[in-house]
Coordinates of C-alpha atoms in Angstrom, one line a residue:
M1304 CA -212.9 -65.4 134.7
T1305 CA -209.0 -65.0 136.5
T1306 CA -208.0 -63.7 140.5
P1307 CA -205.6 -62.2 141.6
Q1308 CA -203.6 -66.1 141.6
D1309 CA -203.8 -65.9 138.1
R1310 CA -201.6 -61.9 137.5
I1311 CA -198.3 -60.9 137.3
Q1312 CA -196.7 -59.2 140.1
F1313 CA -193.6 -56.6 140.1
H1314 CA -191.6 -56.2 143.6
Q1315 CA -188.7 -54.6 144.0
G1316 CA -187.5 -55.0 140.3
R1317 CA -188.2 -58.1 140.7
L1318 CA -191.3 -60.1 138.4
S1319 CA -193.3 -62.8 139.9
V1320 CA -195.0 -65.4 137.7
P1321 CA -197.3 -67.6 138.2
K1322 CA -197.9 -71.1 137.5
I1323 CA -200.3 -70.1 134.6
P1324 CA -200.8 -65.6 134.7
T1325 CA -203.1 -64.5 132.8
I1326 CA -201.8 -62.5 129.9
P1327 CA -204.0 -59.7 127.9
F1328 CA -203.6 -60.0 123.7
L1329 CA -204.5 -57.7 121.2
E1330 CA -204.8 -60.1 117.6
G1331 CA -204.3 -56.8 116.3
E1332 CA -205.7 -55.7 112.6
G1333 CA -205.4 -56.8 109.0
C1334 CA -203.2 -59.4 108.9
G1335 CA -203.1 -59.6 112.6
P1336 CA -205.8 -62.0 113.2
D1337 CA -203.8 -64.9 110.7
I1338 CA -200.7 -64.2 112.5
W1339 CA -201.9 -63.5 116.2
R1340 CA -203.2 -67.8 114.9
A1341 CA -200.3 -69.0 114.5
T1342 CA -198.3 -67.1 117.4
R1343 CA -200.2 -67.9 120.9
R1344 CA -200.2 -71.9 118.8
I1345 CA -196.6 -71.5 118.7
L1346 CA -196.1 -70.5 122.0
D1347 CA -198.3 -72.8 123.7
A1348 CA -195.8 -75.4 121.7
A1349 CA -193.1 -74.4 123.5
V1350 CA -194.6 -74.0 126.6
A1351 CA -196.1 -77.3 126.9
A1352 CA -192.9 -78.8 125.8
A1353 CA -190.6 -77.3 127.9
Y1354 CA -192.6 -77.3 131.5
S1355 CA -194.4 -80.7 131.0
G1356 CA -197.3 -79.0 131.0
E1357 CA -196.9 -77.3 134.3
R1358 CA -197.1 -74.0 133.4
R1359 CA -199.4 -72.0 130.0
I1360 CA -200.7 -69.1 129.7
G1361 CA -203.7 -68.3 130.2
W1362 CA -204.7 -66.1 127.1
L1363 CA -207.1 -63.3 127.9
E1364 CA -208.4 -61.4 124.6
V1365 CA -209.1 -57.3 125.5
Y1366 CA -209.4 -55.3 121.6
S1367 CA -208.7 -52.0 120.2
G1368 CA -208.5 -50.4 116.8
E1369 CA -211.5 -50.2 114.7
K1370 CA -212.7 -54.1 116.2
A1371 CA -213.3 -52.1 119.7
L1372 CA -214.8 -49.1 118.3
R1373 CA -217.4 -52.1 116.6
M1374 CA -217.6 -54.3 120.0
L1375 CA -217.6 -51.6 122.8
G1376 CA -218.4 -48.4 120.8
S1377 CA -213.9 -46.8 121.3
E1378 CA -210.6 -47.4 119.5
L1379 CA -209.0 -48.0 122.5
P1380 CA -211.5 -49.0 125.3
A1381 CA -210.7 -47.9 129.1
E1382 CA -210.7 -51.4 129.6
T1383 CA -208.3 -52.3 127.8
V1384 CA -205.3 -49.8 129.1
A1385 CA -207.0 -51.3 132.5
A1386 CA -206.6 -55.1 131.3
F1387 CA -201.8 -54.3 130.5
Q1388 CA -201.8 -52.4 133.3
D1389 CA -203.7 -55.2 135.7
Y1390 CA -202.0 -58.0 134.8
T1391 CA -198.7 -56.7 133.7
V1392 CA -197.7 -58.2 130.5
G1393 CA -199.7 -57.8 127.0
I1394 CA -199.0 -58.7 123.7
K1395 CA -200.4 -57.2 120.8
G1396 CA -200.8 -57.5 116.8
P1397 CA -200.1 -55.0 114.6
L1398 CA -202.5 -51.6 114.6
G1399 CA -203.4 -49.1 111.9
T1400 CA -202.7 -45.0 111.9
P1401 CA -204.5 -42.5 109.9
V1402 CA -201.5 -41.0 107.8
G1403 CA -202.2 -36.9 108.1
T1404 CA -205.4 -36.8 108.7
G1405 CA -207.4 -38.7 111.4
I1406 CA -206.7 -40.2 114.9
R1407 CA -203.3 -40.2 116.6
S1408 CA -200.9 -43.5 117.1
L1409 CA -203.4 -46.6 118.8
N1410 CA -199.6 -47.5 119.5
V1411 CA -198.0 -44.7 120.5
A1412 CA -201.3 -44.0 123.3
L1413 CA -201.2 -46.9 124.3
R1414 CA -196.9 -46.7 124.9
Q1415 CA -197.6 -43.5 126.9
M1416 CA -200.4 -44.2 128.5
L1417 CA -198.2 -46.9 130.5
D1418 CA -195.6 -44.3 130.2
L1419 CA -193.6 -47.6 128.1
Y1420 CA -190.6 -45.3 127.9
A1421 CA -188.4 -48.0 126.5
C1422 CA -188.9 -49.6 122.7
V1423 CA -186.5 -52.3 122.9
R1424 CA -186.0 -54.2 118.9
P1425 CA -183.4 -56.8 119.1
V1426 CA -182.7 -57.5 115.6
R1427 CA -180.2 -61.0 114.5
Y1428 CA -179.9 -63.3 111.3
F1429 CA -181.2 -66.2 110.8
P1430 CA -179.7 -68.5 108.6
G1431 CA -181.8 -68.4 105.9
A1432 CA -184.2 -65.8 106.0
P1433 CA -183.6 -64.1 102.5
S1434 CA -181.2 -60.7 103.6
P1435 CA -179.2 -57.5 101.2
M1436 CA -176.3 -57.4 103.1
C1437 CA -172.5 -60.1 102.3
Q1438 CA -172.8 -59.7 106.5
A1439 CA -175.4 -60.3 108.3
A1440 CA -174.5 -63.1 109.8
A1441 CA -173.2 -60.3 111.9
V1442 CA -175.3 -58.4 112.7
D1443 CA -176.9 -59.0 116.1
M1444 CA -177.8 -55.7 118.1
V1445 CA -180.3 -54.4 120.9
V1446 CA -182.4 -50.7 119.8
F1447 CA -182.9 -48.8 122.3
R1448 CA -185.8 -46.6 121.7
E1449 CA -186.9 -43.7 123.6
N1450 CA -190.6 -44.2 123.5
T1451 CA -192.4 -41.5 125.0
E1452 CA -190.9 -38.2 123.9
D1453 CA -189.0 -36.9 121.5
V1454 CA -191.6 -36.5 118.0
Y1455 CA -193.7 -39.0 120.2
A1456 CA -194.3 -36.1 122.1
G1457 CA -196.9 -35.2 119.9
I1458 CA -197.1 -31.4 120.2
E1459 CA -197.2 -29.7 116.6
F1460 CA -199.3 -26.9 115.2
E1461 CA -201.0 -26.8 112.1
L1462 CA -200.1 -24.3 109.4
G1463 CA -203.3 -21.4 109.8
S1464 CA -204.0 -22.8 113.1
A1465 CA -204.2 -20.0 115.5
E1466 CA -202.6 -22.1 117.6
N1467 CA -199.3 -22.0 115.3
Q1468 CA -200.2 -18.1 114.5
R1469 CA -199.6 -17.6 118.3
L1470 CA -196.1 -19.6 118.6
L1471 CA -194.9 -18.1 116.0
A1472 CA -195.6 -14.4 117.5
L1473 CA -194.0 -15.3 120.0
L1474 CA -190.8 -16.2 118.0
E1475 CA -191.2 -13.4 116.1
A1476 CA -191.5 -11.0 119.9
E1477 CA -189.3 -12.9 122.5
F1478 CA -187.1 -15.4 120.5
P1479 CA -185.8 -12.8 117.1
A1480 CA -183.3 -15.1 116.2
A1481 CA -184.6 -17.6 116.3
Y1482 CA -186.9 -16.2 114.4
R1483 CA -184.6 -15.1 112.1
R1484 CA -183.6 -18.8 111.6
I1485 CA -187.0 -19.7 110.2
A1486 CA -186.7 -18.9 105.9
F1487 CA -190.9 -18.8 105.4
P1488 CA -192.8 -18.5 108.0
N1489 CA -196.2 -17.5 106.6
T1490 CA -196.3 -21.2 105.5
T1491 CA -194.2 -22.9 108.8
A1492 CA -195.8 -25.2 110.7
L1493 CA -193.7 -26.0 113.9
G1494 CA -193.5 -28.1 116.2
I1495 CA -191.1 -28.6 120.0
K1496 CA -189.3 -31.5 120.3
P1497 CA -189.3 -32.8 123.8
I1498 CA -186.4 -34.1 125.5
S1499 CA -185.9 -34.5 129.2
K1500 CA -182.8 -35.5 131.1
E1501 CA -184.9 -37.6 133.2
G1502 CA -186.7 -39.4 130.5
S1503 CA -182.5 -39.9 128.9
Q1504 CA -181.4 -41.4 131.3
R1505 CA -184.0 -43.6 132.5
L1506 CA -183.8 -44.9 128.2
V1507 CA -179.9 -45.2 129.5
R1508 CA -180.1 -46.6 132.4
A1509 CA -182.2 -49.7 131.5
A1510 CA -179.4 -50.2 128.6
I1511 CA -176.7 -50.3 130.3
R1512 CA -178.1 -53.0 132.7
Y1513 CA -179.5 -55.1 129.9
A1514 CA -176.1 -54.7 128.3
L1515 CA -174.3 -55.6 131.6
Q1516 CA -177.3 -59.0 132.5
N1517 CA -176.7 -60.5 129.0
G1518 CA -173.1 -59.9 128.7
R1519 CA -173.0 -58.1 125.7
Q1520 CA -169.7 -55.7 125.2
R1521 CA -170.9 -51.7 123.8
V1522 CA -173.9 -49.7 124.7
T1523 CA -173.0 -47.1 122.1
L1524 CA -175.7 -43.6 122.5
L1525 CA -176.7 -42.3 119.2
H1526 CA -177.7 -38.9 118.7
K1527 CA -177.5 -35.0 116.3
G1528 CA -175.7 -33.8 119.8
N1529 CA -173.2 -31.1 116.5
I1530 CA -176.8 -29.9 115.4
M1531 CA -178.9 -30.0 117.8
K1532 CA -177.2 -29.3 121.2
F1533 CA -179.4 -28.6 124.4
T1534 CA -182.0 -31.6 123.0
E1535 CA -179.6 -35.0 121.6
G1536 CA -176.7 -32.8 123.0
G1537 CA -178.3 -33.5 126.0
F1538 CA -178.9 -37.5 125.2
R1539 CA -175.6 -37.9 124.5
K1540 CA -174.3 -35.4 127.9
W1541 CA -177.1 -37.1 130.0
G1542 CA -176.5 -41.2 129.3
Y1543 CA -172.5 -40.0 130.4
E1544 CA -173.7 -38.7 132.9
L1545 CA -175.8 -41.4 133.6
A1546 CA -173.2 -44.4 133.3
E1547 CA -170.7 -42.5 134.9
A1548 CA -172.7 -42.2 138.2
E1549 CA -174.7 -44.9 138.3
F1550 CA -172.1 -47.8 137.3
G1551 CA -168.6 -46.9 138.3
G1552 CA -165.7 -49.4 137.8
Q1553 CA -168.6 -51.5 136.0
V1554 CA -168.1 -49.9 132.5
Y1555 CA -165.7 -47.3 130.6
T1556 CA -167.2 -44.2 129.0
K1557 CA -165.2 -42.5 126.2
T1558 CA -165.1 -39.1 128.0
R1559 CA -163.1 -41.2 129.9
W1560 CA -161.1 -42.5 126.7
A1561 CA -161.1 -38.3 126.3
Q1562 CA -159.7 -37.4 128.8
T1563 CA -156.7 -39.8 129.3
A1564 CA -156.2 -39.3 125.2
K1565 CA -155.9 -35.2 126.4
A1566 CA -153.4 -35.6 129.3
Q1567 CA -151.7 -39.0 127.9
G1568 CA -151.8 -38.9 123.7
D1569 CA -154.2 -41.1 121.2
S1570 CA -151.8 -43.6 121.5
A1571 CA -152.1 -44.5 125.9
A1572 CA -155.9 -44.3 125.6
D1573 CA -156.8 -47.3 123.5
V1574 CA -153.9 -48.9 125.1
E1575 CA -156.4 -48.1 128.2
Q1576 CA -159.6 -48.4 126.3
T1577 CA -158.1 -51.8 125.4
A1578 CA -157.2 -53.1 129.0
A1579 CA -160.9 -51.3 130.3
L1580 CA -162.8 -54.1 127.5
A1581 CA -160.3 -57.3 129.1
A1582 CA -161.1 -56.7 132.0
G1583 CA -164.4 -57.1 131.7
R1584 CA -166.0 -53.3 131.4
L1585 CA -169.1 -52.3 129.4
L1586 CA -167.4 -49.7 126.8
V1587 CA -170.0 -47.3 126.5
D1588 CA -169.9 -44.1 123.4
D1589 CA -170.9 -41.7 120.7
M1590 CA -172.0 -41.6 118.2
I1591 CA -174.1 -39.3 115.5
A1592 CA -176.3 -41.3 113.6
D1593 CA -176.0 -40.7 110.9
A1594 CA -172.2 -42.0 111.2
A1595 CA -174.2 -45.1 112.7
F1596 CA -176.9 -46.1 109.4
E1597 CA -173.2 -46.3 107.9
G1598 CA -171.3 -47.8 110.3
T1599 CA -174.3 -50.5 111.0
L1600 CA -174.1 -51.7 107.5
A1601 CA -170.6 -51.8 106.6
R1602 CA -169.7 -52.6 109.5
P1603 CA -172.1 -54.6 111.7
A1604 CA -170.0 -56.9 113.8
S1605 CA -168.8 -53.6 115.8
F1606 CA -172.1 -52.7 116.9
D1607 CA -173.5 -54.3 120.3
V1608 CA -176.2 -52.0 121.9
L1609 CA -177.8 -48.8 120.3
A1610 CA -179.6 -46.6 122.7
A1611 CA -181.1 -43.6 120.1
P1612 CA -183.9 -40.5 121.4
N1613 CA -187.6 -41.8 119.6
L1614 CA -187.3 -40.2 116.3
I1615 CA -183.3 -42.1 115.1
G1616 CA -184.0 -44.5 116.8
D1617 CA -187.3 -45.4 115.2
F1618 CA -185.3 -44.4 111.8
L1619 CA -182.4 -47.2 112.9
S1620 CA -184.6 -50.3 114.0
D1621 CA -186.2 -50.4 110.8
A1622 CA -183.3 -50.2 108.9
L1623 CA -181.1 -52.6 110.6
A1624 CA -184.0 -55.0 110.4
A1625 CA -184.1 -54.8 106.6
Q1626 CA -180.3 -56.6 107.2
V1627 CA -181.8 -59.8 108.3
G1628 CA -185.2 -60.1 106.4
G1629 CA -186.8 -57.6 107.1
L1630 CA -189.7 -56.1 109.5
G1631 CA -191.7 -59.9 108.6
I1632 CA -189.0 -60.8 111.3
A1633 CA -188.3 -58.4 113.5
P1634 CA -189.3 -58.2 117.1
G1635 CA -190.1 -55.6 119.7
A1636 CA -191.1 -54.6 122.7
N1637 CA -192.3 -51.3 125.2
I1638 CA -191.2 -52.0 128.2
N1639 CA -191.3 -49.8 131.9
Y1640 CA -188.4 -51.6 133.7
E1641 CA -189.7 -49.4 137.2
T1642 CA -193.3 -50.5 136.9
G1643 CA -192.5 -53.8 135.0
A1644 CA -194.8 -53.2 132.8
A1645 CA -194.6 -54.5 129.4
I1646 CA -196.7 -54.9 126.3
F1647 CA -194.3 -57.1 123.3
E1648 CA -195.7 -56.4 119.3
A1649 CA -195.2 -57.0 115.9
T1650 CA -193.0 -54.9 114.8
H1651 CA -194.8 -54.1 111.1
G1652 CA -197.7 -52.2 109.6
T1653 CA -201.6 -54.5 108.9
A1654 CA -200.8 -55.7 106.0
P1655 CA -204.5 -55.1 105.0
L1656 CA -204.2 -57.0 101.5
L1657 CA -202.9 -59.6 103.4
A1658 CA -206.0 -59.5 106.1
G1659 CA -207.4 -63.4 105.8
K1660 CA -205.6 -64.9 103.2
D1661 CA -203.4 -67.1 105.5
A1662 CA -200.9 -65.7 103.7
A1663 CA -198.9 -63.2 106.3
N1664 CA -195.3 -63.9 108.1
P1665 CA -195.9 -64.1 111.2
C1666 CA -192.3 -64.3 112.9
S1667 CA -191.9 -60.6 113.8
L1668 CA -194.9 -61.5 116.1
I1669 CA -193.6 -65.0 117.0
L1670 CA -190.4 -63.3 118.4
S1671 CA -192.6 -60.8 120.2
G1672 CA -193.5 -64.1 121.9
E1673 CA -190.3 -65.3 122.3
M1674 CA -189.0 -61.6 124.1
L1675 CA -192.1 -62.7 126.9
L1676 CA -191.5 -65.2 127.2
R1677 CA -187.5 -64.7 128.2
Y1678 CA -189.1 -61.6 130.2
L1679 CA -191.0 -63.9 132.0
G1680 CA -188.1 -66.1 133.2
W1681 CA -189.3 -68.5 130.9
N1682 CA -186.3 -68.7 129.5
E1683 CA -185.9 -73.0 128.9
A1684 CA -189.8 -72.4 126.2
A1685 CA -188.1 -69.2 124.6
D1686 CA -185.1 -71.3 123.5
L1687 CA -187.1 -73.5 122.4
V1688 CA -189.0 -71.3 120.4
I1689 CA -185.1 -69.7 118.8
G1690 CA -184.3 -72.7 117.8
A1691 CA -187.5 -74.6 116.5
L1692 CA -187.0 -71.0 114.1
T1693 CA -183.4 -70.8 113.2
R1694 CA -184.4 -74.7 111.8
T1695 CA -187.5 -74.3 110.2
L1696 CA -185.8 -71.7 108.3
A1697 CA -182.8 -73.5 107.9
D1698 CA -185.1 -76.5 105.8
G1699 CA -186.3 -73.6 103.2
I1700 CA -189.8 -73.1 105.1
M1701 CA -191.2 -69.6 104.8
T1702 CA -193.9 -67.7 104.6
Q1703 CA -193.7 -66.5 100.7
D1704 CA -192.6 -62.9 101.5
F1705 CA -189.2 -65.1 102.1
A1706 CA -190.0 -67.9 100.0
S1707 CA -189.5 -64.9 97.2
Q1708 CA -186.1 -64.3 97.7
V1709 CA -184.2 -67.6 98.5
A1710 CA -183.5 -69.5 95.6
G1711 CA -184.9 -73.5 96.8
A1712 CA -187.4 -72.0 98.9
V1713 CA -191.1 -73.8 100.3
G1714 CA -193.3 -70.9 100.2
V1715 CA -195.7 -72.0 102.6
T1716 CA -199.1 -70.6 104.2
T1717 CA -199.2 -68.9 108.0
T1718 CA -201.1 -72.0 109.0
Q1719 CA -198.5 -74.7 107.1
F1720 CA -195.6 -72.1 108.9
A1721 CA -196.8 -72.8 112.0
D1722 CA -197.4 -76.4 112.0
A1723 CA -193.5 -76.9 110.3
F1724 CA -192.7 -74.3 113.6
I1725 CA -194.6 -76.3 115.6
S1726 CA -193.1 -79.6 114.7
R1727 CA -189.9 -78.8 115.8
I1728 CA -190.5 -77.9 119.3
T1729 CA -192.8 -81.5 119.4
G1730 CA -190.5 -83.7 117.6

């Protein structure tokens, strides 16, 4: 039984966290229960060690997916959504989503119901983890991906449907120039790509605030504005407007650099940009998405915080994860910085072939739990998690997915990995 005293509150932009907060969790599907058991033990051990038992988390299980359907008759019960709303902060394992047919993603549904507009994906390398990169140690980026618009808005029409035919007819009648750009109208399914000024600016605002609060040096707006000039080009334009209007002397934008370059010449602009960085101002610039994909591979040390519309951010965050070991070690959070609501999650799939085999890599969910602790302001416990993971991997102790790629590594079960991890927290 929980009480209002157990609940995290959000007031005037700040969380108020009791010593024993109630935090809802979804264990997830497939390998979810295995990695959640390991993660819960590790988070509890870190909190106990950091605060000598004076703080702990009161875990509250809620249900989604097949388990919820069996127990409560719905894949996303109202009780689950209400729990995440009432308790502000939660955590979840992986949930499955059919491809091409069936229900829309439960993950997306939760994000939209709670308006969790910022998908935050830190990507950093831990020595000992497998990596295809020769510069893996230089990878330390944070992706802020817009989480409610673009393809996540889900506005599309199936080929042959009445709705699709009506939209095609409307385009032909009212927007003939646009209609003529459709190469095969009789066999085309249609989708609409909504990107708003408000949605773009609140995402960029969150990215800039994060960068300033965490001593980062650069926020790069990613887009395909050279082709989609009014949606992704709008994301770029509105991002710059927000940066200059709300952050003033704290930032130095690429648009300001361009104005200086035009007036004084490129060399003078370079000097001003260097001076701005030396003076401690945050650099806000932009890059076309395909160039950013190349750049983050070839020059990872040049990138810091990346802000992107939904689809670009989706592709890029997974591609970056591959540089540091894969989705098995990639954490994630879905946050509304205006209401405080947040759900931290494993970023990988359900891995059904590993379900119940005690073999899955729990690092993604563990690091998402570390993000949760830091979000609560429990930095001491979060630091213990990072330190223990660093030592465990450096000692060559890892689950089989990693061990099979690392010479001399010791492959262990999920439970054994948690045991080794906890011994490095408490030892």
